[in-house]
XYZ file of C-alpha atoms in Angstrom:
635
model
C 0.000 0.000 0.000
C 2.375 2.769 0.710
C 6.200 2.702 0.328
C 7.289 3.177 3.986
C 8.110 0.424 6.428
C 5.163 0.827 9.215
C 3.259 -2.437 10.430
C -0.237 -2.415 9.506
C -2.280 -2.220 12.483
C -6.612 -3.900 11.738
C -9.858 -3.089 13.785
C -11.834 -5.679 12.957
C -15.564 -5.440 13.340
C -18.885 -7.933 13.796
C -21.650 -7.878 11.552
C -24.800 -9.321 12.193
C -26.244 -8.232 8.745
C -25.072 -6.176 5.964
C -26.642 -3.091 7.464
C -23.516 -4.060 10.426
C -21.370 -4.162 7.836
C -21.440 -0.832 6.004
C -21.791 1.100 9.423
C -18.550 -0.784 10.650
C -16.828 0.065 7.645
C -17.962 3.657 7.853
C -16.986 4.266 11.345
C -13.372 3.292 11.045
C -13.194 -0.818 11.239
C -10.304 -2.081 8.589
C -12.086 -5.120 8.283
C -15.202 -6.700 9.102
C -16.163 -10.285 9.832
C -19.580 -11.726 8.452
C -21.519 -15.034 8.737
C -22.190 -16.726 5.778
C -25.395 -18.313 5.076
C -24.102 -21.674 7.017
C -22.028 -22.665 8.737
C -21.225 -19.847 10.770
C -20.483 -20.137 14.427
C -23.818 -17.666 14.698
C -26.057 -19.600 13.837
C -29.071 -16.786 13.736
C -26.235 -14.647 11.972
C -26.468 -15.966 8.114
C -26.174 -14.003 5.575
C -27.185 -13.848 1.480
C -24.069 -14.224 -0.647
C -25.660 -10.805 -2.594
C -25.050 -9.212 0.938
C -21.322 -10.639 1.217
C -20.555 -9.729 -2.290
C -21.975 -6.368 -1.897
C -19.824 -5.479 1.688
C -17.000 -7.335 -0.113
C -17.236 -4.053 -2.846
C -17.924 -1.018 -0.258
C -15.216 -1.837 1.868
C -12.636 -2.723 -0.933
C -12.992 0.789 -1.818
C -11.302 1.782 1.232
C -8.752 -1.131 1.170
C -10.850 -2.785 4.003
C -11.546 -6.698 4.137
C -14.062 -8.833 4.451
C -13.854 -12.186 6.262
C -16.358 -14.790 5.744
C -16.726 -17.582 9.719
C -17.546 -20.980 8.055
C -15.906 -22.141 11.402
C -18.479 -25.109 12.626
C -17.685 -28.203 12.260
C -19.582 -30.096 9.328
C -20.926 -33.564 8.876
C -20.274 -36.216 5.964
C -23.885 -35.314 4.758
C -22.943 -31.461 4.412
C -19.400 -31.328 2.892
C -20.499 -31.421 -0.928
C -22.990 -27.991 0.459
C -20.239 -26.459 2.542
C -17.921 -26.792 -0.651
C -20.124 -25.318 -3.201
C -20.860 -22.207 -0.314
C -16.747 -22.013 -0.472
C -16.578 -21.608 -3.544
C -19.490 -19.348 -4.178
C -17.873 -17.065 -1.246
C -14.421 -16.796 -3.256
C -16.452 -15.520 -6.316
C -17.906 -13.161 -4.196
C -14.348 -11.347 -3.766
C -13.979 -12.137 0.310
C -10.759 -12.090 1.168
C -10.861 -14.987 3.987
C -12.645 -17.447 5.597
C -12.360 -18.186 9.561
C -12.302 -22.177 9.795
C -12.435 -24.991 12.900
C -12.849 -28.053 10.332
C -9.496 -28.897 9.300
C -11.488 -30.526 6.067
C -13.211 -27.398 5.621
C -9.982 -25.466 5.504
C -8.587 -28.137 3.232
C -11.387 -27.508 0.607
C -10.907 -23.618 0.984
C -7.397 -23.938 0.355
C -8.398 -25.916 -2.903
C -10.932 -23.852 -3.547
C -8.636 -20.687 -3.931
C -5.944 -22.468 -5.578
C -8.201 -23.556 -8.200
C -9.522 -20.252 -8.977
C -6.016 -18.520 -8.838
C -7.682 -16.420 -5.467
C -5.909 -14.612 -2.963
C -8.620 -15.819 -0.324
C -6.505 -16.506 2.763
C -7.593 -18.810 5.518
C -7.957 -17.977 9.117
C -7.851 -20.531 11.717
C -10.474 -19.266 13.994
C -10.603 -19.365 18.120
C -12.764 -22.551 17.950
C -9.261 -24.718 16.802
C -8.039 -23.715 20.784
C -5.001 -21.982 20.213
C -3.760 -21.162 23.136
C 0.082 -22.567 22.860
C 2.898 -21.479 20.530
C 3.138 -24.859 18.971
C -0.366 -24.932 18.132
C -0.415 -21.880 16.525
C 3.124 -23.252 14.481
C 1.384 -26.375 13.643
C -1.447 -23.966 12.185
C 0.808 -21.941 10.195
C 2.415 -25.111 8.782
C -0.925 -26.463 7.417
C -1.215 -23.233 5.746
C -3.283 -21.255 7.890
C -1.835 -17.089 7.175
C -3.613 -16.210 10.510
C -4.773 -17.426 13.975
C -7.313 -16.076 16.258
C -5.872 -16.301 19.518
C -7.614 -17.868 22.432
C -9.149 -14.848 24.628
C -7.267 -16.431 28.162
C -3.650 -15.451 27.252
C -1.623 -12.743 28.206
C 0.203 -10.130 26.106
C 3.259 -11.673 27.328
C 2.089 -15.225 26.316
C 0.997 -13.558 22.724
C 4.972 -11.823 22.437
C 6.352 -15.601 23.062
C 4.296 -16.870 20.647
C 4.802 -13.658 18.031
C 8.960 -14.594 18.922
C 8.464 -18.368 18.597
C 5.976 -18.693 15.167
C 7.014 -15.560 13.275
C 5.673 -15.644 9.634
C 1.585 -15.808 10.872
C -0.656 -13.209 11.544
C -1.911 -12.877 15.464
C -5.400 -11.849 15.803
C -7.222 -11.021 19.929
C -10.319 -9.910 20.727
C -10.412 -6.490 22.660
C -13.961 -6.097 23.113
C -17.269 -8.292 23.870
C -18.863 -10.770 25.691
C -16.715 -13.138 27.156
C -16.572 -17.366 26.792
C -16.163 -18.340 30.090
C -14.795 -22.012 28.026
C -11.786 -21.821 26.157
C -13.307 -21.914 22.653
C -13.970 -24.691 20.945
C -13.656 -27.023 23.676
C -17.310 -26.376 25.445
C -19.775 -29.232 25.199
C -22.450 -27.695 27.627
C -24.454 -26.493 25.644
C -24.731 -29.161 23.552
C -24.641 -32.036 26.909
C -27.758 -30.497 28.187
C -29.909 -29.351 25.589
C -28.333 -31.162 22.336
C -27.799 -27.502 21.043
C -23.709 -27.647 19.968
C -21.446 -24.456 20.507
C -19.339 -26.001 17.855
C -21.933 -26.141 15.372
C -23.071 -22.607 16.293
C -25.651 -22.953 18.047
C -25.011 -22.114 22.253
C -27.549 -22.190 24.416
C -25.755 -19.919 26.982
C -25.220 -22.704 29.274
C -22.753 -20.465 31.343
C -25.403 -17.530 32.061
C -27.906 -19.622 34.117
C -27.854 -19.780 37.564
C -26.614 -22.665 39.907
C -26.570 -23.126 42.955
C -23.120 -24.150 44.561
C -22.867 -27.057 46.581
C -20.134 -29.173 48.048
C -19.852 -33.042 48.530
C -21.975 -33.393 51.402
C -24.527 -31.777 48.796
C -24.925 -28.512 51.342
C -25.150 -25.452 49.693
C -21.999 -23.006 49.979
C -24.076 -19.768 49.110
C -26.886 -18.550 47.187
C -27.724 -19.267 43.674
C -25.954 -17.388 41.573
C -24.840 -16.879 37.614
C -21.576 -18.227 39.039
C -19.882 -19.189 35.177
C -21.138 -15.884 34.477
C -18.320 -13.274 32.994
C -18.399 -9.465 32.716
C -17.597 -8.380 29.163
C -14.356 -7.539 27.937
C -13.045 -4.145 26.972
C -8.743 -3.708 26.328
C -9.069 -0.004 25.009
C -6.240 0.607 27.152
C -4.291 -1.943 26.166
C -4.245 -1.540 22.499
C -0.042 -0.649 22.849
C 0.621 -3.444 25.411
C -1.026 -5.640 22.231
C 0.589 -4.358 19.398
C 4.284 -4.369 21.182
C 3.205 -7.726 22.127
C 2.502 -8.553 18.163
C -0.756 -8.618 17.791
C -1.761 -7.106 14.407
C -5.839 -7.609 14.072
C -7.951 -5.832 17.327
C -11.181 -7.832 17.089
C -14.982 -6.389 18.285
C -17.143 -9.650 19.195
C -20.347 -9.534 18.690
C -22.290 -10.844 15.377
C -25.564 -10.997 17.287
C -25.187 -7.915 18.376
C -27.186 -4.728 16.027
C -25.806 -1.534 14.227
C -25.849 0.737 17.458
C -23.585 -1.571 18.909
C -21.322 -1.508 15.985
C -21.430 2.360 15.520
C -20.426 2.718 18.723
C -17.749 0.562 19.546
C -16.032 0.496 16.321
C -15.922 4.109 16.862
C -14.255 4.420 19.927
C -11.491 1.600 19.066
C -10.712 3.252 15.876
C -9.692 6.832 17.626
C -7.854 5.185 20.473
C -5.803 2.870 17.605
C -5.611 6.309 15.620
C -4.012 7.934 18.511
C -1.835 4.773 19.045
C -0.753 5.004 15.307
C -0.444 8.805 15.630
C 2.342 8.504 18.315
C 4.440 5.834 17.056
C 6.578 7.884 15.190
C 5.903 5.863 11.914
C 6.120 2.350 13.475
C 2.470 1.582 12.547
C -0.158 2.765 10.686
C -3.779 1.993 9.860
C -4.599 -1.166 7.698
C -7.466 0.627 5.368
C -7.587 3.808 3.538
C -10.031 6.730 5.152
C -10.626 9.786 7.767
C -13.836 9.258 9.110
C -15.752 12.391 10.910
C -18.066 11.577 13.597
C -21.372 13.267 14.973
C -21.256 11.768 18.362
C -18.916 10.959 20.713
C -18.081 7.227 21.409
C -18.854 5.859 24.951
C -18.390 2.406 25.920
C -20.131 2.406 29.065
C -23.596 3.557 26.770
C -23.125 0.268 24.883
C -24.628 -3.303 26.107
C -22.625 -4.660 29.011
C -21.975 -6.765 32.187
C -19.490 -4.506 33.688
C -15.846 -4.633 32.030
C -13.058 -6.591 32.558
C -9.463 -6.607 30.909
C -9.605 -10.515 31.201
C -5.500 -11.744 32.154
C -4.106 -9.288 29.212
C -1.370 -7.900 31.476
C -1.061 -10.962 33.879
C -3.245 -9.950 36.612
C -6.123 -12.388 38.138
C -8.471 -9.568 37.514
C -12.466 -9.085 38.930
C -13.983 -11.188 35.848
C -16.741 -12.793 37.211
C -20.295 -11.360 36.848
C -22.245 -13.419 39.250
C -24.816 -11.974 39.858
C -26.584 -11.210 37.138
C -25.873 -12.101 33.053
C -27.491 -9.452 31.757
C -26.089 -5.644 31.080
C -26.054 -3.093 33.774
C -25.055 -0.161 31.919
C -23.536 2.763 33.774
C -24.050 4.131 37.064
C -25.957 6.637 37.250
C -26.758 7.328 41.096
C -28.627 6.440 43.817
C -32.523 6.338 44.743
C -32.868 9.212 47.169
C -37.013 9.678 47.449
C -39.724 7.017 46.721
C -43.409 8.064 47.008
C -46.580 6.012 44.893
C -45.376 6.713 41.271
C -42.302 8.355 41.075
C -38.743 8.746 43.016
C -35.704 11.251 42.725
C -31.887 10.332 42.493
C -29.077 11.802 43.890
C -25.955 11.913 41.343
C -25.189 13.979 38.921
C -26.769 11.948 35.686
C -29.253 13.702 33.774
C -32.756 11.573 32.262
C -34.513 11.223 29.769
C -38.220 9.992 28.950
C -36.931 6.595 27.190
C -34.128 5.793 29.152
C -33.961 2.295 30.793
C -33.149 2.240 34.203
C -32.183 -1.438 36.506
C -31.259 -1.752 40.252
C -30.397 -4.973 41.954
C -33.767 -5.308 44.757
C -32.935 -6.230 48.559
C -33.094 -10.266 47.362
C -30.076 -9.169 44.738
C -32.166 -9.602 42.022
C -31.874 -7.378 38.784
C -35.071 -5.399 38.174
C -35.810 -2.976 35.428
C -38.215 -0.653 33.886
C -38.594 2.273 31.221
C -39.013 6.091 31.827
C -41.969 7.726 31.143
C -41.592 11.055 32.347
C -39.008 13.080 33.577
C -39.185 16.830 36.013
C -36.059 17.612 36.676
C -34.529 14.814 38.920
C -37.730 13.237 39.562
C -38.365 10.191 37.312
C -41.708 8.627 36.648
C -41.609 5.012 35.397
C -43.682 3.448 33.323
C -44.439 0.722 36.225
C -43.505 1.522 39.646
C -41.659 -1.266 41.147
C -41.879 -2.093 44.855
C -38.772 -3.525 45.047
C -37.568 0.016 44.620
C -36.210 1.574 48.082
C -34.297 4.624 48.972
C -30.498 3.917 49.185
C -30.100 1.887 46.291
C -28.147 1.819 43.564
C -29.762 3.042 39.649
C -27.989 2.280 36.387
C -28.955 3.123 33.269
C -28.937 0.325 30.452
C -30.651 2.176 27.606
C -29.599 5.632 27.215
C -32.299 7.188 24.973
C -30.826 10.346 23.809
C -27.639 8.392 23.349
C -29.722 6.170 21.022
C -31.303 8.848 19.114
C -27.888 9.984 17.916
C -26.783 6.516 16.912
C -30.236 6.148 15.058
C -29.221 8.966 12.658
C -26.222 8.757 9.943
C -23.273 9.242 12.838
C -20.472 9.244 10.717
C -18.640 9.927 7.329
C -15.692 7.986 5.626
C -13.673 9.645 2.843
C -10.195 9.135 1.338
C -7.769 12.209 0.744
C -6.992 13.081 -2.679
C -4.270 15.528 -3.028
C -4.776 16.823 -6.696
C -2.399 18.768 -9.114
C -3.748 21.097 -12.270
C -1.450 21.842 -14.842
C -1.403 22.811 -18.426
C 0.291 22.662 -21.439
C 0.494 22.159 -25.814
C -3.418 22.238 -25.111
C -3.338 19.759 -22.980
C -5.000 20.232 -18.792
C -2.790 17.695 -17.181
C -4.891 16.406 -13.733
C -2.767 14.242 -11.406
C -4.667 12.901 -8.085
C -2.923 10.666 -4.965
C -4.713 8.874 -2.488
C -2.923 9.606 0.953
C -1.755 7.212 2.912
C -1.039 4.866 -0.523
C 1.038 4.957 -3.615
C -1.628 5.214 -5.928
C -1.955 7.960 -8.418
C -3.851 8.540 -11.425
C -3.164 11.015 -14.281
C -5.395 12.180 -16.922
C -5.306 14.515 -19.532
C -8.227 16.539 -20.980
C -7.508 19.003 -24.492
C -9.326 22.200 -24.098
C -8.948 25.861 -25.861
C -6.406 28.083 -25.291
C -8.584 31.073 -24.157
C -7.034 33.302 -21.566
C -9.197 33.899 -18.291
C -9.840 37.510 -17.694
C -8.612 37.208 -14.151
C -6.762 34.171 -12.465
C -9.319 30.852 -12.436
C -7.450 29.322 -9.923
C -9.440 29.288 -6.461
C -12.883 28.389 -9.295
C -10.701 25.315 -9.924
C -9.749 24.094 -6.914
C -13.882 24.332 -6.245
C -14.689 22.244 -9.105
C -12.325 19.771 -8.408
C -13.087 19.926 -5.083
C -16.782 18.824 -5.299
C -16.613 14.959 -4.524
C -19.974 14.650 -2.617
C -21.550 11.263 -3.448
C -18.313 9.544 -3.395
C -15.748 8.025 -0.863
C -13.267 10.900 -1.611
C -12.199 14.110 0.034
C -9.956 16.885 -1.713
C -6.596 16.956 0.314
C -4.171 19.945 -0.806
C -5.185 20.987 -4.939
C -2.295 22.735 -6.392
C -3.074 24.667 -9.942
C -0.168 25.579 -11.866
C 0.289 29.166 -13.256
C 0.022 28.063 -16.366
C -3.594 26.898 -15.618
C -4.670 29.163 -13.712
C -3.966 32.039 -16.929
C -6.764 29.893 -18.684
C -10.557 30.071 -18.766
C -11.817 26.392 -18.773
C -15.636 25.666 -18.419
C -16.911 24.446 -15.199
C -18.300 21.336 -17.391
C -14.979 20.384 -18.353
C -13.597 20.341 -15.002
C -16.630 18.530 -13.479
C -16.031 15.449 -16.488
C -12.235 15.886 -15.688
C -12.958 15.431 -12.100
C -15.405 12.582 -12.448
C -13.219 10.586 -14.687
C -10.422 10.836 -11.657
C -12.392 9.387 -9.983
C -13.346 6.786 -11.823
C -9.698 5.589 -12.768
C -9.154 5.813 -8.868
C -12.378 3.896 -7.800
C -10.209 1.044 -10.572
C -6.533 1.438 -8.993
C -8.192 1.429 -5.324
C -10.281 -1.982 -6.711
C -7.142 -3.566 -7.887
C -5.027 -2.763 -5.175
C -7.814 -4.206 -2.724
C -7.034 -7.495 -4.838
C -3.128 -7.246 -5.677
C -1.958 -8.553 -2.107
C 0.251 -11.707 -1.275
C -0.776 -15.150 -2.131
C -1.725 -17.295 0.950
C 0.557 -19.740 2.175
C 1.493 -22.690 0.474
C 0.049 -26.230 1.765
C 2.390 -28.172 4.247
C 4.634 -30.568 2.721
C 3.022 -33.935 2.479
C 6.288 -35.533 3.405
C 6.733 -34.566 6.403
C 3.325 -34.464 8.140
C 3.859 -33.860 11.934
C 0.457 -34.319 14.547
C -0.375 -31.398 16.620
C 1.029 -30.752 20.536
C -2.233 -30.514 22.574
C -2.964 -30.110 25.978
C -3.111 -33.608 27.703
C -6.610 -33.753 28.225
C -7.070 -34.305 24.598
C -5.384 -38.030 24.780
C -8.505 -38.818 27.722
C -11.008 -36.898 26.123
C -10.260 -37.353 22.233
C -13.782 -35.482 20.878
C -11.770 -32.697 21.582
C -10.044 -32.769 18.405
C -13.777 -32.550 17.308
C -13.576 -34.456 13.930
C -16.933 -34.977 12.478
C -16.490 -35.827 8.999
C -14.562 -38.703 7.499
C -12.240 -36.100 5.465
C -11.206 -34.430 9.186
C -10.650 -37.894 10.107
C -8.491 -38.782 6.731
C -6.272 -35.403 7.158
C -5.409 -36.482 10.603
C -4.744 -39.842 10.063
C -2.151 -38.722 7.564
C -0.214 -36.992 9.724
C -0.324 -39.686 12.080
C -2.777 -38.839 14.507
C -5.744 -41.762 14.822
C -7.986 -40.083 17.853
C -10.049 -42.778 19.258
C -13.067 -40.978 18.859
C -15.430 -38.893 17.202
C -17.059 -35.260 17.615
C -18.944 -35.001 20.836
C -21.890 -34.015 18.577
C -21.542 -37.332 17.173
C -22.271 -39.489 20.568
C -25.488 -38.595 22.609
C -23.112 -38.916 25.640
C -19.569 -39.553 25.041
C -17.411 -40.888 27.839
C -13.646 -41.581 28.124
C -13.671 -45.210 29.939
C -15.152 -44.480 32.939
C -14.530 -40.954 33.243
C -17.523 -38.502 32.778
C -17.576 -35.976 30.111
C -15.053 -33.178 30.530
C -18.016 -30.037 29.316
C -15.293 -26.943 29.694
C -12.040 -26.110 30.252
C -12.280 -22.489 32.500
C -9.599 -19.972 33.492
C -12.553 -18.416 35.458
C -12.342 -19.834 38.736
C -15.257 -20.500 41.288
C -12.355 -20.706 44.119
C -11.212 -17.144 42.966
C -14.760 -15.682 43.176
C -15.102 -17.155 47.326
C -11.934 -15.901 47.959
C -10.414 -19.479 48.335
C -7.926 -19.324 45.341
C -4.556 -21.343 47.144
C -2.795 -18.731 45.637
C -4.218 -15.884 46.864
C -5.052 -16.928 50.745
C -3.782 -19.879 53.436
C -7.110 -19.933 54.441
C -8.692 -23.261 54.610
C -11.863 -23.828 53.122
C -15.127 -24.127 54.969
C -16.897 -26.793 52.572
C -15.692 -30.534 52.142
C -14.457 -30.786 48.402
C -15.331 -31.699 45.447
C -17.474 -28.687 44.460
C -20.786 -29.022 42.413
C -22.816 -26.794 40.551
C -26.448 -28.111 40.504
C -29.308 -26.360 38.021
C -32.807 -26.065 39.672
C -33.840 -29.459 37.867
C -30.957 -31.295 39.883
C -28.829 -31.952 37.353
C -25.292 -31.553 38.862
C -21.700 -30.386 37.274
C -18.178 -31.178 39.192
C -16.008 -28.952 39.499
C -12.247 -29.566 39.289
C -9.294 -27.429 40.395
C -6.061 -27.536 38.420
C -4.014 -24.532 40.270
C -0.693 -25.775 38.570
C -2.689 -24.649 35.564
C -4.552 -22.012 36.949
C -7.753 -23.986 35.276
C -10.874 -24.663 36.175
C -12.509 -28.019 34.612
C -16.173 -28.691 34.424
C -17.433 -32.071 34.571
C -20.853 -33.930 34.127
C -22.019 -35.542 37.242
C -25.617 -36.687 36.736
């Protein structure tokens, strides 16, 4: 793209829909990441391949990418569909596909090579890459990038970065929070035959247990207690990027445009300012200035409280326990409560609209709407009882916050720095797209008739008039030599919008003109995969479901001695019961009983059990050399 030697630096944004898309795009994201119509690890989040193809041309214009999750895991009945989707997606122009299946990213590789594409593949979070030799064993079976699992630390990611140079590191920054190390989370699918891995979650980790311990006596209330808060690293963009991370990724594909306005917006100026200061060591990864009409504020945005989640090392407050769903910010505290209305002291102004939630005296979340507002008084739509002086109000739905977002919030538009000249006849027009070497020149024969007075500042407004497309005019420089002519305005409007149309072309082709993907590994020299050692007990974690995953692995000389959890209605190793997640959330941590934290010995007879109100129990195991948390079945 440009000449110089900075690192590109991505924001990469969900969509739910196209609608996500283009906002993402125009409020700063490098690249976005989109569900196709299967296959996705969304489920509810399919899209048309009309959609795809139509995001994959906006944000090409600004040198953004598109990246296509086909990252379930398929059956033998499905890979002749998930094929033809592959290769209707490279068509479309995307410029990767995230992938769990190893014979899914076989086929993509194929796919591409076939068709002479530059689509890349991705390995996405779901393959559990959470060591540096699983993340090399990636990149040798041709994988250009790997999502990182969300657990590790940015000194973890910098070993890996020094250990497996020549991949692409990719972390999520922002969103709700697996409390499973991904891929590797059979919950769901254990208790209501609804598979994480095949994108479909029930949110097994947001209901509410009660914790027992082995006498079966109950250690405290019920409680969300594999409930996370969400994460949110905006202040740890630097800590990433030293630490070699070069993709910043949003989660959220279920999540709708007001999400995506917002957040996207308020990543992109904090990795602008990043860029800004690092005296040319990075830069942005798409072409674009985008102007805002709001001003980005996390806290305004869905939520269960904010956590930086182990990125600089610390055992930080990640647990959201008592309730799953989003608080929202702060806003005060119930001062006055008559019949149908109360008054808050704090600072926060209201607004008819807003939603408002306090936890009641039985630490339950209750919430309701404003109707009315009088200064500090607020009238709800329903008065709760639950509502008593002294407590504490947040605000989950901000409306006038809301009514911004609703509105066009923002504008995206490339420089063009422009240069007039003339001569033999001939108005010479020369345009460069900052922050790239592209430059187009055109020439345009017009009369020699001298202007009565100089034309220059009229010229530098026709030129200047790029409304209606995805330019802005930078510095326009008109020679003398122009400037002593008189040229219609109709001849500098077609000069102008043929300009653009050459640079619409060179902007398309570069979008297109970037490295091939990796080769294949060499077939010669096949090598299994290091994985952690539960994966010898419990072999569904390699989660092969189709006879081609099985064929790749057995040809690198790995024969796991069983199938895809999804493919057993309750798969066992021996004796052993399922193993449902593998946590660095820790139930200890949360009762202040973590052995590294305290000496204090526990009240409660071990082993630990979560039980759900229908009885159905879940063991809990402790592996502190680890620092893991493993989740059992145990009915």
């Amino acid at each position: 793209m440009t000449s110089d030697s900075a690192s590109p630096l991505e924001l990469l944004a969900p969509a739910r829909d196209l609608e996500c898309g283009l906002a993402a795009i125009d409020h700063g994201a490098d690249a976005v990441y989109i569900g196709a119509p299967q296959f996705g690890a969304r489920a509810a989040a399919g899209n048309s391949l009309d959609d795809i193809r139509h995001l994959c041309h906006y944000a090409h214009r600004f040198l953004a990418k598109v990246y296509v999750t086909v990252n379930t895991i398929v059956f033998d009945h499905e890979l002749d569909t998930v094929r033809s989707l592959v290769a209707d997606l490279c068509k479309a122009g995307v410029d990767a596909l995230l992938v769990q299946d190893m014979a899914v990213a076989a086929m993509a590789r194929q796919v591409a090579e076939q068709a002479g594409s530059r689509m890349q593949v991705h390995a996405s979070t779901q393959t559990d890459n959470r060591t540096a030799e699983r993340v090399a064993w990636l990149r040798d079976q041709g994988f250009s990038r790997v999502v990182l699992a969300r657990e590790l630390s940015a000194e973890a990611i910098a070993d890996i970065h020094e250990r497996v140079p020549g991949v692409e590191l990719e972390a999520f920054v922002h969103g709700a929070l697996c409390v499973s190390y991904s891929g590797v989370c059979y919950a769901s699918q254990y208790c209501f035959g609804r598979s994480a891995n095949r994108g479909e979650c029930a949110q097994f980790c947001r209901l509410k247990f009660t914790l027992t311990d082995a006498n079966r006596q109950p250690i405290d209330r019920p409680r969300h207690w594999l409930s996370l808060r969400d994460m949110c690293r905006i202040h740890h963009l630097g800590m990433m990027a030293d630490a070699g991370v070069t993709s910043f990724k949003i989660e959220g594909r279920l999540k709708d445009v007001s999400y995506v306005k917002n957040v996207v917006a308020a990543y992109s100026v904090e990795l602008d300012r990043l860029v800004a200061s690092s005296s040319g060591r990075w830069r942005r990864a798409s072409l674009g200035r985008v102007a805002y009409t709001f001003t980005p504020n996390l806290k305004k945005t869905f939520n269960r409280g904010f956590t930086p989640y182990f990125i600089d090392g610390k055992e930080s407050d990640i647990a959201s326990p008592d309730t799953p769903k989003a608080l929202g910010e702060m806003v005060g505290k119930v001062k006055e409560v008559r019949r149908d209305s109360f008054n808050v002291a704090g600072l926060s102004s209201f607004a008819n609209g807003d939603g408002l939630c306090f936890f009641d005296s039985q630490h339950e979340l209750r919430g309701f709407r404003v109707n009315r507002v009088e200064g500090n008084r607020i009238y709800p739509q329903h008065m709760l009882p639950q509502l008593k002086p002294g407590m504490v109000l947040y605000r989950n739905a901000d409306a006038v916050f809301d009514k911004e977002l609703a509105r066009q919030s923002a504008t995206r538009r490339i420089p063009l720095d422009m240069r007039l000249d003339h001569s033999s006849g001939l108005l010479h027009l020369t345009a460069h797209a900052l922050g790239t070497d592209i430059e187009v020149s055109l020439t345009q024969q017009v009369e020699q008739q001298e202007a009565r007075q100089p034309q220059g500042e009229n010229m530098r407004q026709q030129l200047s008039r790029l409304g209606g497309t995805v330019y802005m005019a930078g510095e326009i420089e008109v020679s003398d030599a122009a400037q002593r002519l008189f040229v219609p305005s109709s001849v500098l409007a077609d000069l102008r919008r043929r300009m653009v149309a050459m640079m619409d072309d060179q902007l398309s082709q570069q979008a297109v003109d970037r490295p091939m993907p990796p080769a294949a590994p060499n077939a010669a020299a096949p090598r299994p995969p290091v994985m952690p050692s539960e994966y010898a007990t419990y072999p569904y974690l390699y989660n092969i479901a189709n006879s081609e995953a099985r064929r790749f692995y057995d040809h690198i000389g790995l024969v796991p001695r069983g199938d895809a959890f999804e493919s057993s209605p309750r798969p066992t190793a021996g004796t052993q019961p399922p193993l449902l997640m593998q946590c660095r959330h820790c139930v200890r941590r949360i009762l202040g009983a973590c052995p590294r934290q305290t000496h204090r010995r526990a009240a409660w007879k071990e082993p630990l059990y979560l039980e759900l109100p229908d009885r159905r129990r879940f063991r809990l195991h402790f592996d502190c050399q680890k620092c893991q948390m493993n989740v059992y079945a145990a009915d």
